[in-house]
Amino acid sequence: MAQQIRLEVVTPSGAAVNEDVDIVNAPGYGGDFGVLANHAPFLSTIKIGLLSYEQGNKRENLMISGGFCEVSNNTITFLVESAEFGKQIDVDRAMKAKERAEKRLAQTAQHDESINRTRAEAALQRALARIKASKIA
Amino acid sequence: MPSLKDVKTKISGVKKTSQITKAMNMVASARLRSAQEKMENFRPYTSKFNEAMSNLSGGSNTSSFPLMEVRDLKNLEIVVITSDRGLCGSFNSNIIKMTLKKVAECEAKGVGVSLVCVGKKGFQLLKKTGKVRKKYTDIMSSFQMFNAREIASDVSENFLSGKADRVEVIYGEFKSVAVQKPAVKPFLPVEPIQSDVTNKISGEYIYEPSTEEIMDVMQPLYLNVMIYHAMLEVGASEHAARMTAMDNATNACKDIVDHLTIVYNKARQAAITAELMDIVGGAEALK
């Protein structure tokens, strides 16, 4: 069997994943990156996006929101504010959230001061990541 | 001597009160369990977080970050975290007392104080001081990470703009189910965390982006984590304090009922005796 790396995804409401996996792909600060077993110590911030990992021929997708990740001692730890498995995501809700966020962004483009642009952008990113995660799953 | 009927009404009234306090005790203990679970779930997150933070701050020059800047203390901001609801013994008033003491101390030294109240009880009791800058009420029953983020970012903004030179948090620390104590924690400037295991491998870390940029992201997150943690503790403490208070109230009700029952029985006996005396007296008179 190929060498494996331990994946831990920790959120404020508890550990979401704690497994030995073959490869982890995550949205890092400077773009997506992949981590295999025995990676060198590494620390990066994480953007809202899609975290995927493979275990044999099983592949899982998670939507994660911002945080950071640390690799050390053949363990990769993600500390994120939330993590959801692709198969648990309510696609309709995510779609609605996407539409809502897009509408709000369009309003900010017309200089509507009542709307917080960064928040609307973050909401849109989350919705897009959810949709992506649920589609691949 | 109170009349029989009066005593009877009083007994049933006290009994009803004890039913309520008993129910509240049970609700509080159920909520305490879930609050403790929440705290338990959050623990791995904080411990990992602190580990990473200490790895980071071990390797970099920390004084260059605006959130870590130590300034002369001219204005102090206190974040007071209390519960939204009362009936939990002296839990909230202890926190308020501690806050007021702190405020008085600062004023004696000529340091300006502003307050940020999290939780309704704190605001209600502190608004008369006229120092409340901001309040967050009715969030303690079901708060989420984003509530903590809102508070943390507002407070750090105030710190960065120079309106406050130091920020402290006063909250109810959860020691155990029986003991909750108000506690003060320094919040801003961020103090570098000293790791017990000094720089085990931190030198070899690959950072993406640079340590400085990571710190820029991590520090606000760290503040969120601290506020969230304090809020979780207050949540658990509140329920624990309410449990104790309600348990005491139920016991007090029982004592009162016992006492009133004796009074009632005595009164009834006295009434019967008086009636008998009447009858006997009447019979005597007919002879």
CSV table of C-alpha atoms in Angstrom, one decimal:
chain,number,residue,atom,x,y,z
A,1,MET,CA,0.0,0.0,0.0
A,2,ALA,CA,1.2,3.5,-0.8
A,3,GLN,CA,2.1,5.8,2.0
A,4,GLN,CA,-0.6,7.8,3.5
A,5,ILE,CA,-0.9,11.1,5.2
A,6,ARG,CA,-3.2,11.9,8.1
A,7,LEU,CA,-5.8,14.5,7.3
A,8,GLU,CA,-7.5,16.4,10.1
A,9,VAL,CA,-10.2,19.0,9.4
A,10,VAL,CA,-11.0,20.9,12.6
A,11,THR,CA,-13.9,23.4,12.9
A,12,PRO,CA,-15.2,25.3,15.9
A,13,SER,CA,-17.9,22.7,16.2
A,14,GLY,CA,-15.6,19.8,16.3
A,15,ALA,CA,-13.5,17.6,14.1
A,16,ALA,CA,-15.0,17.1,10.6
A,17,VAL,CA,-12.5,14.6,9.2
A,18,ASN,CA,-9.8,12.5,10.9
A,19,GLU,CA,-8.5,9.9,8.4
A,20,ASP,CA,-5.4,8.6,6.7
A,21,VAL,CA,-5.6,9.5,3.0
A,22,ASP,CA,-3.5,9.3,-0.2
A,23,ILE,CA,-3.7,12.9,-1.4
A,24,VAL,CA,-5.2,16.1,-0.3
A,25,ASN,CA,-6.1,19.0,-2.6
A,26,ALA,CA,-6.9,22.4,-1.1
A,27,PRO,CA,-7.4,26.0,-2.1
A,28,GLY,CA,-4.3,27.8,-0.7
A,29,TYR,CA,-3.5,31.5,-0.7
A,30,GLY,CA,-1.5,31.3,-3.8
A,31,GLY,CA,-3.7,28.9,-5.7
A,32,ASP,CA,-4.7,25.2,-5.2
A,33,PHE,CA,-2.1,22.8,-3.9
A,34,GLY,CA,-1.8,19.1,-3.4
A,35,VAL,CA,-0.2,17.4,-0.5
A,36,LEU,CA,1.1,13.8,-0.5
A,37,ALA,CA,2.6,11.7,2.3
A,38,ASN,CA,5.8,12.9,4.0
A,39,HIS,CA,5.4,16.5,2.9
A,40,ALA,CA,7.8,19.0,4.3
A,41,PRO,CA,6.5,21.3,7.1
A,42,PHE,CA,4.2,23.8,5.6
A,43,LEU,CA,1.8,26.5,6.7
A,44,SER,CA,-0.6,28.3,4.4
A,45,THR,CA,-3.7,30.4,4.7
A,46,ILE,CA,-6.8,28.9,3.1
A,47,LYS,CA,-9.4,30.5,1.0
A,48,ILE,CA,-13.1,29.6,0.7
A,49,GLY,CA,-13.3,26.8,-1.7
A,50,LEU,CA,-13.1,23.1,-2.3
A,51,LEU,CA,-11.1,20.6,-0.3
A,52,SER,CA,-10.8,17.2,-1.8
A,53,TYR,CA,-9.0,14.0,-0.8
A,54,GLU,CA,-8.5,10.5,-2.1
A,55,GLN,CA,-8.4,7.3,-0.2
A,56,GLY,CA,-7.8,4.4,-2.5
A,57,ASN,CA,-10.4,4.9,-5.2
A,58,LYS,CA,-12.7,6.8,-2.9
A,59,ARG,CA,-12.8,10.5,-3.4
A,60,GLU,CA,-14.5,13.0,-1.1
A,61,ASN,CA,-15.2,16.7,-1.5
A,62,LEU,CA,-15.7,19.3,1.2
A,63,MET,CA,-16.6,22.9,1.0
A,64,ILE,CA,-14.4,24.8,3.5
A,65,SER,CA,-14.5,28.4,4.4
A,66,GLY,CA,-11.4,30.5,5.3
A,67,GLY,CA,-8.7,29.5,7.8
A,68,PHE,CA,-5.3,28.0,7.5
A,69,CYS,CA,-3.6,24.7,7.2
A,70,GLU,CA,-0.5,23.2,8.7
A,71,VAL,CA,1.6,20.2,7.6
A,72,SER,CA,4.0,18.6,10.0
A,73,ASN,CA,4.9,15.1,11.0
A,74,ASN,CA,3.0,13.6,8.1
A,75,THR,CA,-0.2,15.2,9.3
A,76,ILE,CA,-2.1,17.9,7.5
A,77,THR,CA,-4.4,19.9,9.7
A,78,PHE,CA,-7.0,22.3,8.4
A,79,LEU,CA,-8.3,24.9,10.8
A,80,VAL,CA,-11.4,26.3,9.1
A,81,GLU,CA,-14.5,28.1,10.3
A,82,SER,CA,-16.8,25.6,8.6
A,83,ALA,CA,-16.6,22.4,6.6
A,84,GLU,CA,-19.4,20.6,4.8
A,85,PHE,CA,-19.3,17.4,2.8
A,86,GLY,CA,-20.4,17.7,-0.8
A,87,LYS,CA,-23.1,15.1,-0.4
A,88,GLN,CA,-24.6,16.9,2.6
A,89,ILE,CA,-25.0,20.2,0.9
A,90,ASP,CA,-28.4,21.5,0.0
A,91,VAL,CA,-27.9,22.5,-3.6
A,92,ASP,CA,-31.2,24.5,-3.9
A,93,ARG,CA,-30.3,26.6,-0.9
A,94,ALA,CA,-26.8,27.2,-2.3
A,95,MET,CA,-28.3,28.2,-5.6
A,96,LYS,CA,-30.6,30.7,-3.9
A,97,ALA,CA,-27.7,32.1,-1.9
A,98,LYS,CA,-25.7,32.5,-5.0
A,99,GLU,CA,-28.5,34.5,-6.7
A,100,ARG,CA,-29.0,36.6,-3.6
A,101,ALA,CA,-25.3,37.4,-3.4
A,102,GLU,CA,-25.1,38.2,-7.1
A,103,LYS,CA,-28.0,40.6,-6.7
A,104,ARG,CA,-26.4,42.3,-3.8
A,105,LEU,CA,-23.2,42.7,-5.6
A,106,ALA,CA,-25.0,44.2,-8.6
A,107,GLN,CA,-26.5,46.7,-6.1
A,108,THR,CA,-23.2,47.6,-4.7
A,109,ALA,CA,-22.0,48.3,-8.3
A,110,GLN,CA,-24.6,51.0,-8.4
A,111,HIS,CA,-23.2,52.6,-5.3
A,112,ASP,CA,-25.7,51.3,-2.8
A,113,GLU,CA,-24.0,52.1,0.5
A,114,SER,CA,-26.3,50.0,2.5
A,115,ILE,CA,-24.7,46.8,1.4
A,116,ASN,CA,-21.4,45.5,2.7
A,117,ARG,CA,-19.5,44.5,-0.5
A,118,THR,CA,-16.9,42.3,1.2
A,119,ARG,CA,-19.6,40.3,2.9
A,120,ALA,CA,-21.6,39.9,-0.2
A,121,GLU,CA,-18.5,38.7,-2.0
A,122,ALA,CA,-17.7,36.2,0.7
A,123,ALA,CA,-21.3,34.9,0.5
A,124,LEU,CA,-21.0,34.5,-3.2
A,125,GLN,CA,-17.8,32.6,-2.9
A,126,ARG,CA,-19.2,30.3,-0.3
A,127,ALA,CA,-22.3,29.6,-2.4
A,128,LEU,CA,-20.1,28.9,-5.5
A,129,ALA,CA,-17.9,26.5,-3.5
A,130,ARG,CA,-20.9,24.7,-2.1
A,131,ILE,CA,-22.4,24.3,-5.6
A,132,LYS,CA,-19.0,23.0,-6.9
A,133,ALA,CA,-18.6,20.6,-4.0
A,134,SER,CA,-22.1,19.2,-4.4
A,135,LYS,CA,-21.8,18.7,-8.1
A,136,ILE,CA,-18.6,16.7,-8.0
A,137,ALA,CA,-19.8,14.5,-5.2
B,1,MET,CA,-53.1,33.7,63.8
B,2,PRO,CA,-53.5,33.6,60.0
B,3,SER,CA,-56.8,32.1,58.9
B,4,LEU,CA,-56.8,28.5,57.5
B,5,LYS,CA,-57.7,29.7,54.0
B,6,ASP,CA,-54.8,32.2,53.9
B,7,VAL,CA,-52.3,29.5,54.8
B,8,LYS,CA,-53.7,27.1,52.3
B,9,THR,CA,-53.4,29.6,49.5
B,10,LYS,CA,-49.9,30.4,50.5
B,11,ILE,CA,-48.9,26.8,50.5
B,12,SER,CA,-50.2,26.2,47.1
B,13,GLY,CA,-48.5,29.3,45.8
B,14,VAL,CA,-45.1,28.3,47.1
B,15,LYS,CA,-45.6,24.8,45.7
B,16,LYS,CA,-46.3,26.3,42.3
B,17,THR,CA,-43.2,28.3,42.5
B,18,SER,CA,-41.1,25.3,43.4
B,19,GLN,CA,-42.5,23.5,40.3
B,20,ILE,CA,-41.2,26.4,38.2
B,21,THR,CA,-37.8,26.5,39.8
B,22,LYS,CA,-37.5,22.7,39.5
B,23,ALA,CA,-38.4,22.9,35.8
B,24,MET,CA,-35.9,25.7,35.3
B,25,ASN,CA,-33.3,23.6,37.0
B,26,MET,CA,-33.9,20.8,34.7
B,27,VAL,CA,-33.9,23.0,31.6
B,28,ALA,CA,-30.6,24.6,32.8
B,29,SER,CA,-29.0,21.2,33.3
B,30,ALA,CA,-29.9,20.1,29.8
B,31,ARG,CA,-28.6,23.3,28.3
B,32,LEU,CA,-25.5,23.1,30.4
B,33,ARG,CA,-24.8,19.7,28.9
B,34,SER,CA,-25.1,21.0,25.4
B,35,ALA,CA,-23.0,24.1,26.2
B,36,GLN,CA,-20.3,21.9,27.7
B,37,GLU,CA,-20.4,19.7,24.6
B,38,LYS,CA,-19.9,22.8,22.5
B,39,MET,CA,-16.9,23.8,24.6
B,40,GLU,CA,-15.5,20.3,24.3
B,41,ASN,CA,-15.9,20.4,20.5
B,42,PHE,CA,-14.1,23.7,20.4
B,43,ARG,CA,-11.1,22.6,22.4
B,44,PRO,CA,-9.2,20.9,19.6
B,45,TYR,CA,-9.6,24.0,17.5
B,46,THR,CA,-8.1,26.3,20.1
B,47,SER,CA,-5.3,24.0,21.0
B,48,LYS,CA,-4.3,23.5,17.4
B,49,PHE,CA,-4.6,27.2,16.8
B,50,ASN,CA,-2.4,28.1,19.7
B,51,GLU,CA,0.1,25.6,18.5
B,52,ALA,CA,0.3,27.1,15.1
B,53,MET,CA,0.4,30.6,16.5
B,54,SER,CA,3.3,29.9,18.8
B,55,ASN,CA,5.1,28.2,15.9
B,56,LEU,CA,4.6,31.3,13.9
B,57,SER,CA,5.4,34.0,16.4
B,58,GLY,CA,8.5,32.1,17.4
B,59,GLY,CA,10.0,32.6,14.0
B,60,SER,CA,9.1,36.2,13.2
B,61,ASN,CA,9.6,39.7,14.5
B,62,THR,CA,6.3,40.4,16.3
B,63,SER,CA,6.6,44.0,17.1
B,64,SER,CA,5.9,45.1,13.6
B,65,PHE,CA,2.2,44.2,13.6
B,66,PRO,CA,-0.3,46.9,14.3
B,67,LEU,CA,-2.4,44.5,16.4
B,68,MET,CA,0.6,43.8,18.6
B,69,GLU,CA,1.6,47.3,19.2
B,70,VAL,CA,1.9,48.2,22.9
B,71,ARG,CA,1.0,51.8,23.6
B,72,ASP,CA,0.8,54.0,26.6
B,73,LEU,CA,-2.5,53.4,28.4
B,74,LYS,CA,-4.7,56.4,27.9
B,75,ASN,CA,-8.0,54.7,27.0
B,76,LEU,CA,-9.0,51.3,28.1
B,77,GLU,CA,-11.8,49.3,26.5
B,78,ILE,CA,-13.5,46.5,28.3
B,79,VAL,CA,-15.5,43.9,26.6
B,80,VAL,CA,-18.0,42.7,29.2
B,81,ILE,CA,-19.6,39.3,28.4
B,82,THR,CA,-22.6,38.4,30.4
B,83,SER,CA,-25.8,36.3,29.9
B,84,ASP,CA,-29.0,37.6,28.3
B,85,ARG,CA,-31.2,36.3,31.0
B,86,GLY,CA,-31.3,36.7,34.7
B,87,LEU,CA,-32.3,34.2,37.5
B,88,CYS,CA,-28.9,32.7,37.7
B,89,GLY,CA,-27.8,33.8,41.1
B,90,SER,CA,-25.0,36.3,41.5
B,91,PHE,CA,-23.3,35.2,38.2
B,92,ASN,CA,-24.0,38.4,36.2
B,93,SER,CA,-23.7,40.8,39.2
B,94,ASN,CA,-20.3,39.4,40.0
B,95,ILE,CA,-19.1,40.2,36.5
B,96,ILE,CA,-20.6,43.7,36.7
B,97,LYS,CA,-19.1,44.3,40.1
B,98,MET,CA,-15.7,43.4,38.8
B,99,THR,CA,-16.2,45.7,35.8
B,100,LEU,CA,-17.2,48.6,37.9
B,101,LYS,CA,-14.2,48.1,40.2
B,102,LYS,CA,-12.0,48.1,37.1
B,103,VAL,CA,-13.7,51.2,35.8
B,104,ALA,CA,-13.2,53.0,39.2
B,105,GLU,CA,-9.5,52.0,39.3
B,106,CYS,CA,-8.9,53.4,35.8
B,107,GLU,CA,-10.7,56.6,36.5
B,108,ALA,CA,-8.6,57.1,39.6
B,109,LYS,CA,-5.6,56.9,37.4
B,110,GLY,CA,-7.1,59.2,34.8
B,111,VAL,CA,-7.5,56.5,32.2
B,112,GLY,CA,-10.5,56.8,30.0
B,113,VAL,CA,-12.8,53.7,29.8
B,114,SER,CA,-15.3,52.6,27.2
B,115,LEU,CA,-17.4,49.4,27.4
B,116,VAL,CA,-18.6,47.0,24.9
B,117,CYS,CA,-21.5,44.9,26.3
B,118,VAL,CA,-22.1,41.4,25.1
B,119,GLY,CA,-25.3,40.0,26.6
B,120,LYS,CA,-28.4,41.9,27.7
B,121,LYS,CA,-27.9,41.7,31.5
B,122,GLY,CA,-24.5,43.5,31.3
B,123,PHE,CA,-26.0,46.3,29.2
B,124,GLN,CA,-29.0,46.8,31.4
B,125,LEU,CA,-26.8,47.2,34.5
B,126,LEU,CA,-24.0,49.2,32.9
B,127,LYS,CA,-25.9,51.6,30.7
B,128,LYS,CA,-26.3,54.1,33.6
B,129,THR,CA,-22.5,54.5,33.7
B,130,GLY,CA,-22.8,56.2,30.3
B,131,LYS,CA,-19.6,54.5,29.1
B,132,VAL,CA,-21.2,51.8,26.9
B,133,ARG,CA,-19.8,52.2,23.4
B,134,LYS,CA,-21.5,49.3,21.8
B,135,LYS,CA,-23.9,46.5,22.7
B,136,TYR,CA,-24.6,43.1,21.4
B,137,THR,CA,-27.7,41.7,23.0
B,138,ASP,CA,-29.9,38.7,22.6
B,139,ILE,CA,-27.2,36.6,21.0
B,140,MET,CA,-26.1,34.5,23.9
B,141,SER,CA,-28.7,31.8,23.4
B,142,SER,CA,-27.6,30.7,20.0
B,143,PHE,CA,-24.4,32.5,19.0
B,144,GLN,CA,-22.2,31.4,16.1
B,145,MET,CA,-18.7,32.1,15.1
B,146,PHE,CA,-19.8,35.0,13.0
B,147,ASN,CA,-21.2,36.8,16.0
B,148,ALA,CA,-17.8,36.5,17.6
B,149,ARG,CA,-16.2,37.7,14.4
B,150,GLU,CA,-18.4,40.8,14.3
B,151,ILE,CA,-17.4,41.7,17.9
B,152,ALA,CA,-13.7,41.0,17.4
B,153,SER,CA,-13.4,43.0,14.2
B,154,ASP,CA,-15.3,46.0,15.7
B,155,VAL,CA,-13.1,46.0,18.8
B,156,SER,CA,-9.9,45.6,16.8
B,157,GLU,CA,-10.9,48.4,14.5
B,158,ASN,CA,-11.4,50.7,17.5
B,159,PHE,CA,-8.0,49.6,18.7
B,160,LEU,CA,-6.3,50.3,15.4
B,161,SER,CA,-7.9,53.7,15.0
B,162,GLY,CA,-6.2,54.6,18.3
B,163,LYS,CA,-9.4,55.2,20.3
B,164,ALA,CA,-8.4,52.5,22.7
B,165,ASP,CA,-4.9,51.6,23.7
B,166,ARG,CA,-5.7,48.4,25.4
B,167,VAL,CA,-8.6,46.0,25.4
B,168,GLU,CA,-9.6,43.6,28.1
B,169,VAL,CA,-12.3,41.0,28.3
B,170,ILE,CA,-14.3,40.4,31.4
B,171,TYR,CA,-16.3,37.2,31.4
B,172,GLY,CA,-17.6,34.4,33.6
B,173,GLU,CA,-15.0,31.7,33.6
B,174,PHE,CA,-16.3,28.2,33.8
B,175,LYS,CA,-14.2,26.4,36.4
B,176,SER,CA,-16.6,23.6,37.1
B,177,VAL,CA,-20.4,23.0,37.4
B,178,ALA,CA,-20.2,24.3,41.0
B,179,VAL,CA,-17.7,27.2,40.5
B,180,GLN,CA,-17.9,30.1,38.1
B,181,LYS,CA,-15.7,33.1,38.6
B,182,PRO,CA,-15.5,36.4,36.8
B,183,ALA,CA,-12.1,36.7,35.1
B,184,VAL,CA,-10.2,39.3,33.2
B,185,LYS,CA,-8.2,38.5,30.1
B,186,PRO,CA,-6.0,40.8,28.1
B,187,PHE,CA,-7.3,41.0,24.5
B,188,LEU,CA,-5.4,43.6,22.6
B,189,PRO,CA,-2.6,44.2,21.9
B,190,VAL,CA,-2.1,40.5,21.0
B,191,GLU,CA,0.6,39.0,23.2
B,192,PRO,CA,3.0,36.6,21.5
B,193,ILE,CA,2.3,33.1,22.7
B,194,GLN,CA,5.2,31.4,24.2
B,195,SER,CA,5.4,27.8,23.3
B,196,ASP,CA,6.5,25.2,25.8
B,197,VAL,CA,8.4,23.2,23.2
B,198,THR,CA,10.7,25.9,21.9
B,199,ASN,CA,10.9,26.0,18.1
B,200,LYS,CA,10.8,22.3,17.5
B,201,ILE,CA,10.7,22.5,13.7
B,202,SER,CA,9.4,26.1,13.2
B,203,GLY,CA,12.6,27.1,11.4
B,204,GLU,CA,12.1,24.7,8.6
B,205,TYR,CA,8.5,25.6,7.8
B,206,ILE,CA,7.5,26.6,4.3
B,207,TYR,CA,5.2,29.6,4.6
B,208,GLU,CA,2.8,30.5,2.0
B,209,PRO,CA,2.4,33.5,1.7
B,210,SER,CA,5.1,35.1,4.0
B,211,THR,CA,5.0,34.8,7.8
B,212,GLU,CA,4.0,38.5,7.9
B,213,GLU,CA,1.0,38.0,5.6
B,214,ILE,CA,0.0,34.9,7.4
B,215,MET,CA,0.1,36.8,10.7
B,216,ASP,CA,-2.2,39.4,9.2
B,217,VAL,CA,-4.8,36.7,8.6
B,218,MET,CA,-4.1,34.8,11.7
B,219,GLN,CA,-4.3,37.6,14.2
B,220,PRO,CA,-7.9,38.6,13.5
B,221,LEU,CA,-8.8,34.9,13.5
B,222,TYR,CA,-7.1,34.5,16.8
B,223,LEU,CA,-9.2,37.4,18.2
B,224,ASN,CA,-12.3,35.7,17.0
B,225,VAL,CA,-11.3,32.5,18.6
B,226,MET,CA,-10.7,34.3,21.9
B,227,ILE,CA,-14.1,36.0,21.9
B,228,TYR,CA,-15.8,32.9,20.8
B,229,HIS,CA,-14.2,30.9,23.6
B,230,ALA,CA,-15.1,33.5,26.2
B,231,MET,CA,-18.7,33.4,25.0
B,232,LEU,CA,-18.8,29.7,25.2
B,233,GLU,CA,-17.5,29.8,28.7
B,234,VAL,CA,-20.1,32.4,29.7
B,235,GLY,CA,-22.8,30.2,28.1
B,236,ALA,CA,-21.8,27.2,30.1
B,237,SER,CA,-21.3,29.2,33.3
B,238,GLU,CA,-24.7,30.9,33.0
B,239,HIS,CA,-26.5,27.5,32.9
B,240,ALA,CA,-24.4,26.1,35.7
B,241,ALA,CA,-25.0,29.1,37.8
B,242,ARG,CA,-28.7,29.0,37.1
B,243,MET,CA,-28.8,25.3,38.0
B,244,THR,CA,-27.3,26.0,41.4
B,245,ALA,CA,-29.6,29.0,41.9
B,246,MET,CA,-32.7,27.1,41.0
B,247,ASP,CA,-31.7,24.1,43.1
B,248,ASN,CA,-31.3,26.4,46.1
B,249,ALA,CA,-34.7,28.0,45.3
B,250,THR,CA,-36.4,24.6,45.1
B,251,ASN,CA,-34.9,23.7,48.5
B,252,ALA,CA,-36.0,27.0,50.0
B,253,CYS,CA,-39.5,26.4,48.7
B,254,LYS,CA,-39.6,23.0,50.3
B,255,ASP,CA,-38.5,24.5,53.7
B,256,ILE,CA,-41.2,27.1,53.4
B,257,VAL,CA,-43.9,24.5,52.6
B,258,ASP,CA,-42.8,22.4,55.5
B,259,HIS,CA,-43.0,25.3,57.8
B,260,LEU,CA,-46.4,26.5,56.5
B,261,THR,CA,-47.8,23.0,56.7
B,262,ILE,CA,-47.1,23.0,60.5
B,263,VAL,CA,-48.7,26.4,60.8
B,264,TYR,CA,-51.7,25.1,58.9
B,265,ASN,CA,-52.0,22.0,61.0
B,266,LYS,CA,-51.7,24.0,64.2
B,267,ALA,CA,-54.4,26.5,63.0
B,268,ARG,CA,-56.7,23.7,62.1
B,269,GLN,CA,-56.3,22.0,65.4
B,270,ALA,CA,-56.9,25.3,67.2
B,271,ALA,CA,-60.1,25.7,65.2
B,272,ILE,CA,-61.3,22.3,66.1
B,273,THR,CA,-60.5,22.8,69.8
B,274,ALA,CA,-62.3,26.1,69.8
B,275,GLU,CA,-65.3,24.5,68.3
B,276,LEU,CA,-65.3,21.6,70.8
B,277,MET,CA,-65.0,24.1,73.6
B,278,ASP,CA,-68.0,25.9,72.2
B,279,ILE,CA,-70.1,22.7,72.1
B,280,VAL,CA,-69.0,21.6,75.5
B,281,GLY,CA,-69.6,25.1,76.9
B,282,GLY,CA,-73.1,25.1,75.4
B,283,ALA,CA,-73.9,21.7,76.8
B,284,GLU,CA,-72.7,22.8,80.2
B,285,ALA,CA,-74.9,25.8,80.1
B,286,LEU,CA,-78.0,23.7,79.3
B,287,LYS,CA,-77.6,21.6,82.4
